[in-house]
Each structure stands twice: as structure tokens, then as C-alpha cells.
mmCIF file with all atom_site columns, C-alpha atoms in Angstrom:
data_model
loop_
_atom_site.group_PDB
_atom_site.id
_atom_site.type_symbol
_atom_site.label_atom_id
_atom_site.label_alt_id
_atom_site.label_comp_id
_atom_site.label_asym_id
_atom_site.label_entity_id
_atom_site.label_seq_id
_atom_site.pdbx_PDB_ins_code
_atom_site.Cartn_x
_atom_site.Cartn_y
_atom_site.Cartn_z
_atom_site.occupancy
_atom_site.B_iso_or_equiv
_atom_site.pdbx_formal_charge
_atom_site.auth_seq_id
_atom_site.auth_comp_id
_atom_site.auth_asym_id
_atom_site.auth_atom_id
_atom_site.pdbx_PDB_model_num
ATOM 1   C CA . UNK A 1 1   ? -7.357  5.092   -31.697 1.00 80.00 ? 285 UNK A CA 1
ATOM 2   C CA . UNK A 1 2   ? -9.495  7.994   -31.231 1.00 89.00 ? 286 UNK A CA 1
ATOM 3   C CA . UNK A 1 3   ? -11.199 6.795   -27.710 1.00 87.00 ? 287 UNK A CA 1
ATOM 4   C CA . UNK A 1 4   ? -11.298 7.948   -24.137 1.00 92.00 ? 288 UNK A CA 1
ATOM 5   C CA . UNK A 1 5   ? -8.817  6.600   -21.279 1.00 92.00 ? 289 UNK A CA 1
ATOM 6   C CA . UNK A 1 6   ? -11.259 3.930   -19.832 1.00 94.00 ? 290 UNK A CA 1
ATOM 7   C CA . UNK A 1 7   ? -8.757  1.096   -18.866 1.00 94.00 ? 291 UNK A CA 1
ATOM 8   C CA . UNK A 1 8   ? -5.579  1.189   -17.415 1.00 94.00 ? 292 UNK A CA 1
ATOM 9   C CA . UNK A 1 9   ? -2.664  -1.370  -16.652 1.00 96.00 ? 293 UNK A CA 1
ATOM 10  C CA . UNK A 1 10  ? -1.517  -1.759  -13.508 1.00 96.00 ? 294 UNK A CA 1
ATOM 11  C CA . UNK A 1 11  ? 0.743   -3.967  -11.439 1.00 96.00 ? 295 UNK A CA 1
ATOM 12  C CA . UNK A 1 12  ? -0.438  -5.828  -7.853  1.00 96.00 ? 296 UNK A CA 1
ATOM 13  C CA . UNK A 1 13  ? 2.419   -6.948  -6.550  1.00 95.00 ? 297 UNK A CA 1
ATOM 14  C CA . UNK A 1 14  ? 4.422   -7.053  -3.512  1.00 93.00 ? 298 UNK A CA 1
ATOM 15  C CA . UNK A 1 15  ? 5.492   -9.348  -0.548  1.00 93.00 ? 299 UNK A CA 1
ATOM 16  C CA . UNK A 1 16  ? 2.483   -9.671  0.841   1.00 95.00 ? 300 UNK A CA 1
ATOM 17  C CA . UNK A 1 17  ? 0.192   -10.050 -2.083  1.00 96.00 ? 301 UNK A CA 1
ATOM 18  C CA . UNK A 1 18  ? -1.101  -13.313 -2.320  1.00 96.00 ? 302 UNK A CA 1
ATOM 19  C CA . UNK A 1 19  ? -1.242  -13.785 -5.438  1.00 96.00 ? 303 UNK A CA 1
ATOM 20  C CA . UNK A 1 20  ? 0.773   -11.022 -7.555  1.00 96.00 ? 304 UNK A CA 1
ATOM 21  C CA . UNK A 1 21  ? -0.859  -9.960  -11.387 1.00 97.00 ? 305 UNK A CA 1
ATOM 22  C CA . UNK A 1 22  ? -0.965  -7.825  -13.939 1.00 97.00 ? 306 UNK A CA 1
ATOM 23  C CA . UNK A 1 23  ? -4.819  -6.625  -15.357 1.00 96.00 ? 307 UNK A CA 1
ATOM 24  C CA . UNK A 1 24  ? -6.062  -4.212  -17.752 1.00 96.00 ? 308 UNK A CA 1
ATOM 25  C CA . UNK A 1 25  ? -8.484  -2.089  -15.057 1.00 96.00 ? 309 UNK A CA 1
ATOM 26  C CA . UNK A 1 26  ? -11.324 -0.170  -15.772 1.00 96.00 ? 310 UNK A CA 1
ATOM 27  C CA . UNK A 1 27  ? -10.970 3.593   -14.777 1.00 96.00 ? 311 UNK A CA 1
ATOM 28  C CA . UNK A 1 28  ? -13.193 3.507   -11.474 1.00 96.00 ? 312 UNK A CA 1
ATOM 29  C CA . UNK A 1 29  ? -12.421 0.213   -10.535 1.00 97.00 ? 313 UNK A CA 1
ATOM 30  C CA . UNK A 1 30  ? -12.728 0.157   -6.317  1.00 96.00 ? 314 UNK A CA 1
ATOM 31  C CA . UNK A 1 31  ? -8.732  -0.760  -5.251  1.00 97.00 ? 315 UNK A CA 1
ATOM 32  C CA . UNK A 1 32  ? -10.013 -2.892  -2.553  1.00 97.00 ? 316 UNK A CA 1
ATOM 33  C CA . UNK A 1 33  ? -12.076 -5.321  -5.258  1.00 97.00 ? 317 UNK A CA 1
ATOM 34  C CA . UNK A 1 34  ? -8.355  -5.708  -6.884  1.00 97.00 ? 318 UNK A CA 1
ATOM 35  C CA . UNK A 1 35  ? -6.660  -6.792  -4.099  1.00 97.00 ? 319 UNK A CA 1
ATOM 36  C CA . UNK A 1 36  ? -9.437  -9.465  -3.298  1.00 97.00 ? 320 UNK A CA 1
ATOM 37  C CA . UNK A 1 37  ? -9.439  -10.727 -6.342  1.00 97.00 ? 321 UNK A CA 1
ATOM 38  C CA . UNK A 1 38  ? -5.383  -11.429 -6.087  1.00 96.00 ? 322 UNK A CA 1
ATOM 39  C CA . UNK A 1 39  ? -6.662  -13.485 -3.064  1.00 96.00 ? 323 UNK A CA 1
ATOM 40  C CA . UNK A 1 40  ? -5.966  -10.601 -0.168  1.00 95.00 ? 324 UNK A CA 1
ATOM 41  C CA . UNK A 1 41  ? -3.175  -9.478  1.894   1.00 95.00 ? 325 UNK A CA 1
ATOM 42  C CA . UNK A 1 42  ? -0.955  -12.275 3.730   1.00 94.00 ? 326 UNK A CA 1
ATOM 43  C CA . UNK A 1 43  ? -0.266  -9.917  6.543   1.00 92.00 ? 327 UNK A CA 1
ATOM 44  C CA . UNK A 1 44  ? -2.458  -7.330  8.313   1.00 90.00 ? 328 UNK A CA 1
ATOM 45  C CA . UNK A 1 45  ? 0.010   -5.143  9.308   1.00 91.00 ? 329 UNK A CA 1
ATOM 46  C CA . UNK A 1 46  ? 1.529   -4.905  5.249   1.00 93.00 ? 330 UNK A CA 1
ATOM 47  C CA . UNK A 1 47  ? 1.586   -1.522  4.078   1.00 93.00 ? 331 UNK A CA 1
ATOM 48  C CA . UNK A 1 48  ? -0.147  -0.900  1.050   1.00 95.00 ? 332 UNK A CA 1
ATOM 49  C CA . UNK A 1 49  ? 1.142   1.964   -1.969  1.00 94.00 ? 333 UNK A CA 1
ATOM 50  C CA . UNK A 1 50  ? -0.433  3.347   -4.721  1.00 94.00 ? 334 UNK A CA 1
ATOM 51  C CA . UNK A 1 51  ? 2.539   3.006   -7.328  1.00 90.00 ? 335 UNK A CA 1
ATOM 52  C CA . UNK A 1 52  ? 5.750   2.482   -6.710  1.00 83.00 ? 336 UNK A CA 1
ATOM 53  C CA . UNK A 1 53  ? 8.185   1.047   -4.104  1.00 81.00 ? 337 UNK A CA 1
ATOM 54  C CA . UNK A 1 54  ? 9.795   4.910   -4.199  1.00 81.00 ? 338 UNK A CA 1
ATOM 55  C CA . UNK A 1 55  ? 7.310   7.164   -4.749  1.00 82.00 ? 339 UNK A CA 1
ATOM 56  C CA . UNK A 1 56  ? 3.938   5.253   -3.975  1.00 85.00 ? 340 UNK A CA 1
ATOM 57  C CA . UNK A 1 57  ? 1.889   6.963   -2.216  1.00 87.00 ? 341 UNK A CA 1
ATOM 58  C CA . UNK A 1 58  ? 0.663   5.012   1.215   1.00 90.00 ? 342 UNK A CA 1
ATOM 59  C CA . UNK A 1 59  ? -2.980  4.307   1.161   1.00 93.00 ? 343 UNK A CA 1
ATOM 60  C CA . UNK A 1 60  ? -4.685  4.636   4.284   1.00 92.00 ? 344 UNK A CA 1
ATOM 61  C CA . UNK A 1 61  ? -7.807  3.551   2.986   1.00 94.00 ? 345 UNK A CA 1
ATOM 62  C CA . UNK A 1 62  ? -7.871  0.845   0.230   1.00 94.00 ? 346 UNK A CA 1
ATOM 63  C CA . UNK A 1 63  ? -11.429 2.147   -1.036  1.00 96.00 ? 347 UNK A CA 1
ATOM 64  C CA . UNK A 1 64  ? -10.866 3.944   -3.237  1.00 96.00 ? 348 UNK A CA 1
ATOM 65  C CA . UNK A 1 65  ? -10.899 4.051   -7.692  1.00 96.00 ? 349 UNK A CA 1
ATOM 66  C CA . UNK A 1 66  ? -8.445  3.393   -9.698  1.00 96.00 ? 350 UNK A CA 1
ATOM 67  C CA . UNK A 1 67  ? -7.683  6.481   -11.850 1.00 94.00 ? 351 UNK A CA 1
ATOM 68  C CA . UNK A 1 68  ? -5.942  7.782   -14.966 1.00 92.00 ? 352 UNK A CA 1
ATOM 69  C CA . UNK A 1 69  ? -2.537  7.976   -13.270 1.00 90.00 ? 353 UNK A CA 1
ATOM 70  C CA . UNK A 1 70  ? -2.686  4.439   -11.030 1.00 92.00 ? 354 UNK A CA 1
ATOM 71  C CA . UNK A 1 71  ? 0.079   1.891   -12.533 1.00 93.00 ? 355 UNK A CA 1
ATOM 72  C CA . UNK A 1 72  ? 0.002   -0.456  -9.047  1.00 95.00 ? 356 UNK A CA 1
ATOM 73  C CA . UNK A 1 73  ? -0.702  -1.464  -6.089  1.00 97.00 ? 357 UNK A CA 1
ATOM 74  C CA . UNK A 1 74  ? 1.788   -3.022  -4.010  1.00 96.00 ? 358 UNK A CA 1
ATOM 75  C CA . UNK A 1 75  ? 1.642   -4.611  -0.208  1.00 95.00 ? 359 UNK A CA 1
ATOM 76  C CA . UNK A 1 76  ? 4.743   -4.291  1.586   1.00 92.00 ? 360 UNK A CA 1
ATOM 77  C CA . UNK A 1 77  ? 6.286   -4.557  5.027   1.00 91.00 ? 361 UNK A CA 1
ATOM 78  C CA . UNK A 1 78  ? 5.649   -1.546  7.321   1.00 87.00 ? 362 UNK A CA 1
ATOM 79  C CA . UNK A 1 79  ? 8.978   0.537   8.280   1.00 81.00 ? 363 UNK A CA 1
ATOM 80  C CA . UNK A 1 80  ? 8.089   1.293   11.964  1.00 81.00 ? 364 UNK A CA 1
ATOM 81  C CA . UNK A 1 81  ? 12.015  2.554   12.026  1.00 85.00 ? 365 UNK A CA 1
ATOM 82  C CA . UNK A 1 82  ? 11.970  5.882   13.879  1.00 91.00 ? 366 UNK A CA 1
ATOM 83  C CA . UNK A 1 83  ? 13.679  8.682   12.326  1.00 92.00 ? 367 UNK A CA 1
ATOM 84  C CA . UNK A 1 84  ? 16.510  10.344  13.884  1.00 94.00 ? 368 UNK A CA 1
ATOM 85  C CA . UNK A 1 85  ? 18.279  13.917  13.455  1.00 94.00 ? 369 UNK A CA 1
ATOM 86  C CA . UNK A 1 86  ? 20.326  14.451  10.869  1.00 94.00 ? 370 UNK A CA 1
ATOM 87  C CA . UNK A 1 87  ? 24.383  13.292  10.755  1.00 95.00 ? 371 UNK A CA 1
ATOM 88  C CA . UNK A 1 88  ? 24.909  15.245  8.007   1.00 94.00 ? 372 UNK A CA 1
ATOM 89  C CA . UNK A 1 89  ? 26.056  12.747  6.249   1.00 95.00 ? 373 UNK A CA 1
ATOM 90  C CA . UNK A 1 90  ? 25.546  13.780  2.543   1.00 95.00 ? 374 UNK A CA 1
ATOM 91  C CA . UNK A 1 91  ? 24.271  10.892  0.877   1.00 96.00 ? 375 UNK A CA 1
ATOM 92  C CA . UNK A 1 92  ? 21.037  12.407  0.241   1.00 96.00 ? 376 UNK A CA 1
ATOM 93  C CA . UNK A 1 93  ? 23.020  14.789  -2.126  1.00 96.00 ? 377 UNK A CA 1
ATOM 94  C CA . UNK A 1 94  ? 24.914  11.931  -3.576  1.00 97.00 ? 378 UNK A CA 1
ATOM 95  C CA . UNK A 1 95  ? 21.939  10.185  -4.955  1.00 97.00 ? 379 UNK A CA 1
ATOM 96  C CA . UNK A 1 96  ? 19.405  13.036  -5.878  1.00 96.00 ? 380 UNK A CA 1
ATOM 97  C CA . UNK A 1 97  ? 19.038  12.585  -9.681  1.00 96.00 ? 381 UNK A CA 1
ATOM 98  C CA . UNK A 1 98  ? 18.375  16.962  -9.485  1.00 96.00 ? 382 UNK A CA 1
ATOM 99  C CA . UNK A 1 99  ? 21.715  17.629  -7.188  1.00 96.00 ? 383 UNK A CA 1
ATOM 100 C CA . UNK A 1 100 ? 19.684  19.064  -4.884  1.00 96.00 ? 384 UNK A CA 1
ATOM 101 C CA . UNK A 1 101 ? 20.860  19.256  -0.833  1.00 96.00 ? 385 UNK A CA 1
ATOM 102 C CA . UNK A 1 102 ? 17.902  17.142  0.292   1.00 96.00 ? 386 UNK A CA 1
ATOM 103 C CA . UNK A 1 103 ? 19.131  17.822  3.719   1.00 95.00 ? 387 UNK A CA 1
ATOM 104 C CA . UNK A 1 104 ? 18.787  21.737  3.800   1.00 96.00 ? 388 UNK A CA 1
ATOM 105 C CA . UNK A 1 105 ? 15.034  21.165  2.805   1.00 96.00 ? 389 UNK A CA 1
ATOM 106 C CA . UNK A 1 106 ? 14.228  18.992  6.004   1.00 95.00 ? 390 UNK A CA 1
ATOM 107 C CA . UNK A 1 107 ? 16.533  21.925  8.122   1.00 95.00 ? 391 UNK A CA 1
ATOM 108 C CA . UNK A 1 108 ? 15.064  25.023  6.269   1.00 95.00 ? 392 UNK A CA 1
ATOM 109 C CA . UNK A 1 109 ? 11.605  23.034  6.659   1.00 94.00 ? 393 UNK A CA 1
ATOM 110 C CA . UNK A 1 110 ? 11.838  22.822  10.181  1.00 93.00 ? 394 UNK A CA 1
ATOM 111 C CA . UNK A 1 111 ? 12.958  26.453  10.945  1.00 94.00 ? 395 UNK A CA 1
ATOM 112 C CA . UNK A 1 112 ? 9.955   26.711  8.783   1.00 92.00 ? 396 UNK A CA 1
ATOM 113 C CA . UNK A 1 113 ? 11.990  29.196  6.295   1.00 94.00 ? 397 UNK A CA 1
ATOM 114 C CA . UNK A 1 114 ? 10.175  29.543  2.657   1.00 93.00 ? 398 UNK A CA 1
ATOM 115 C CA . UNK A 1 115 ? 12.861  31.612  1.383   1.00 94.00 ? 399 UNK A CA 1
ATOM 116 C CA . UNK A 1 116 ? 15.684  29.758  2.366   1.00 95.00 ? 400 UNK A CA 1
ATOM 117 C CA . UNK A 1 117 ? 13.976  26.521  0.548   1.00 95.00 ? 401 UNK A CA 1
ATOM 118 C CA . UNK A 1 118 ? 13.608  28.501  -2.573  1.00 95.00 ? 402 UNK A CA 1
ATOM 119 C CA . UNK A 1 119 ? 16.999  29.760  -2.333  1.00 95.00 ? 403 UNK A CA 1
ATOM 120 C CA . UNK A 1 120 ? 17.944  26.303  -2.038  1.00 96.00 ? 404 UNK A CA 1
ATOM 121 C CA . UNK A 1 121 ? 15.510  25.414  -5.743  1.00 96.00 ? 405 UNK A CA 1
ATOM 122 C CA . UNK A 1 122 ? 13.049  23.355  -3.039  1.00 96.00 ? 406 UNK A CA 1
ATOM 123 C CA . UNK A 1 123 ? 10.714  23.568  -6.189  1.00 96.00 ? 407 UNK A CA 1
ATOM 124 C CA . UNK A 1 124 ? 13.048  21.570  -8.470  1.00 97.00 ? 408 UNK A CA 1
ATOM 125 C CA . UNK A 1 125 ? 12.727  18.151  -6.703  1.00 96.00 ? 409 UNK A CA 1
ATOM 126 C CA . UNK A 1 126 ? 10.192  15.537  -8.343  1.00 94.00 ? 410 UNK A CA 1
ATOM 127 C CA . UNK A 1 127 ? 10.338  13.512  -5.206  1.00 92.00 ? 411 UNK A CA 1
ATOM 128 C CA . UNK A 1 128 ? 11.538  10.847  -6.854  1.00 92.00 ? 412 UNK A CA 1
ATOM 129 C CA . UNK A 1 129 ? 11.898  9.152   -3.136  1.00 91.00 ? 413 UNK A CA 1
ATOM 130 C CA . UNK A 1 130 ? 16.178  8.093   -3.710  1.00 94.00 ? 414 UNK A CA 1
ATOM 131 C CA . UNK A 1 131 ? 17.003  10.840  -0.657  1.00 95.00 ? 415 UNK A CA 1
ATOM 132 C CA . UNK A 1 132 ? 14.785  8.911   1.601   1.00 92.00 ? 416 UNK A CA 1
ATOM 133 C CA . UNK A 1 133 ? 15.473  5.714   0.902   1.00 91.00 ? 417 UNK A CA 1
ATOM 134 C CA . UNK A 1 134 ? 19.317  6.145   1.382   1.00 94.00 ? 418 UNK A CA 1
ATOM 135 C CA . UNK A 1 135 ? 18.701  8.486   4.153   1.00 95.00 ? 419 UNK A CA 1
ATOM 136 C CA . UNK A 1 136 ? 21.003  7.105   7.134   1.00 93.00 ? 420 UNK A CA 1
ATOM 137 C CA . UNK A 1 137 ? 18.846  8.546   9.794   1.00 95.00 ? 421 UNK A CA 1
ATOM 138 C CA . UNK A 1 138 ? 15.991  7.252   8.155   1.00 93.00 ? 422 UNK A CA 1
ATOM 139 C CA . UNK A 1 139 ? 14.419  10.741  8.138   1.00 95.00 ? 423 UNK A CA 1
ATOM 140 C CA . UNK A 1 140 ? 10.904  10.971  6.081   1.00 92.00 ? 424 UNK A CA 1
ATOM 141 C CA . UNK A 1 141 ? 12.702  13.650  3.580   1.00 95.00 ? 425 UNK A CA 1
ATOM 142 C CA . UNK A 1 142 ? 9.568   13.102  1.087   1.00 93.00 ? 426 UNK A CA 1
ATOM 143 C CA . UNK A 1 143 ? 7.417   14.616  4.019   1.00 92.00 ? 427 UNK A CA 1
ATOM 144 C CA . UNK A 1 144 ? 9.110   17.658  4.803   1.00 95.00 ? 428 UNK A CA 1
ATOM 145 C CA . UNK A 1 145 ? 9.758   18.351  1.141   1.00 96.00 ? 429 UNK A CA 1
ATOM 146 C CA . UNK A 1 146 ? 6.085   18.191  0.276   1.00 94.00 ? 430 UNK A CA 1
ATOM 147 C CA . UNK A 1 147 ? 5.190   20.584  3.463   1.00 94.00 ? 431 UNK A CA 1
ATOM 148 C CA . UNK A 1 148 ? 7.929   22.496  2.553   1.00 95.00 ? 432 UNK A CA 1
ATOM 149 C CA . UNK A 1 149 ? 6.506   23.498  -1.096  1.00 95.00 ? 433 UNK A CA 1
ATOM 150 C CA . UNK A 1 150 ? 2.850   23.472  0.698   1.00 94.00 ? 434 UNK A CA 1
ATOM 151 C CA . UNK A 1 151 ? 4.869   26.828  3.026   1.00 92.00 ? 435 UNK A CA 1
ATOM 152 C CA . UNK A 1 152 ? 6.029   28.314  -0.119  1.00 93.00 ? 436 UNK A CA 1
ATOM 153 C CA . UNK A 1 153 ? 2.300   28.231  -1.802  1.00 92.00 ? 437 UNK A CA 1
ATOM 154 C CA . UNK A 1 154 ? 1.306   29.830  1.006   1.00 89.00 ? 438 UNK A CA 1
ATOM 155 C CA . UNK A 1 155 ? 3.742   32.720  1.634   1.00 82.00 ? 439 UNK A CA 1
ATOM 156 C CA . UNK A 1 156 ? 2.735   33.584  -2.237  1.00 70.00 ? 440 UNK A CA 1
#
């Protein structure tokens, strides 16, 4: 159409949403004036995400705009599981869409070992989230895959 990206779709949804939508947003639009609009948050303790279930992105603080990549916001229950160490179990590598080892990338990340996590293609990952949802010791795999391509930027 020949115009600028001033409006964007996006989904507010999610258990705790009182009352779920979809709107056409304008780029800038505070995320806080969304979510009182759909009437608020049912539960103070709900977790709220910038996108997706998987790969959302937790929001600490709801003031800020919606931008160019936003597609929704979504209130969910908080996981205050605590994370264990790892059983090897493998079912990290069974369900990463790359066939990565999700599980050397938390151990390499630990040692704190950039070479070993590009050995092990850290870089290929998307963080698509399926490792750490599966993840038996409930482990936050998205975390230490994130720091470890943040050690790799800065061995370079």
C-alpha cells in the first residue's frame, strides 16, 4: 500500500485477562493502557509476556509501547517451580526443532566455556522455548542460552 508500519495486531489473552481481545494497535501504544482497557488482570501475582506462551518475553514493567515486532500480550500463572540440576535426561534434544543438545549449553554455560558452546553450534538455536518447557528439571535453558551467546560476543 505504499505506507509506514503505524498499526499492528496483537492478541491480549491469557488466564488471567479479564476480558481477552484482539485490536489493531497503534505503534506507541503504552501496554499498560491495553490491558486496562481488556478490564485488568484477575490476579496480581499473573505473569505477564510480551508474545508468546514459548518465547514471550516476561515484562517486568507493563509501561512500556507497543512496537513493530509486538503480536500479544498475555497474563499467565507465575511458575515459582525451582529448577534443579540436570538428570540428563535427553528430552531437551528430543524436541529441539535445530537438534541441538540443549543440555551441553546450560553445562558449557556454567563452566562458563565459549568455545565449547560454539563447538556445540550454541549460535544455531532461535530459542524457540520447546527445551524449556519439556525440561524435566525445570531448568531456565532459555536463560543460560541467551548468556551463553552474550560470553561468546564477548570473547570476540
Amino acid at each position: 500500500k505504499g505506507m509506514p508500519l503505524v498499526e499492528r495486531a496483537v492478541s491480549v489473552t491469557g488466564d488471567f485477562m479479564k476480558e481477552p481481545a484482539n485490536f489493531m494497535v497503534k505503534i506507541g501504544t503504552n501496554v499498560q493502557d491495553i490491558i486496562d482497557y481488556c478490564g485488568g488482570i484477575t490476579r496480581e501475582d499473573a505473569t505477564i509476556k510480551m508474545g508468546g506462551m514459548m518465547m514471550g518475553a516476561v515484562l517486568e514493567n507493563t509501561n512500556v509501547p507497543i512496537i513493530k515486532g509486538s503480536n500479544g500480550i498475555i497474563a499467565v500463572n507465575t511458575d515459582y517451580t525451582e529448577a534443579n540440576e540436570c538428570i540428563k535426561c535427553g528430552r531437551c534434544m528430543d524436541v529441539c526443532p535445530m537438534e541441538l543438545a540443549p543440555l551441553n549449553f546450560y553445562k558449557f554455560g556454567k563452566e562458563n566455556d565459549p568455545k565449547a558452546l560454539l563447538a556445540n553450534n550454541i549460535r544455531d538455536c532461535f530459542e524457540c522455548g520447546c527445551c524449556q518447557y519439556i525440561c524435566s528439571s525445570k531448568i531456565p535453558l532459555v536463560k543460560w542460552i541467551k548468556s551463553g551467546k552474550q560470553a561468546i560476543m564477548e570473547v570476540k
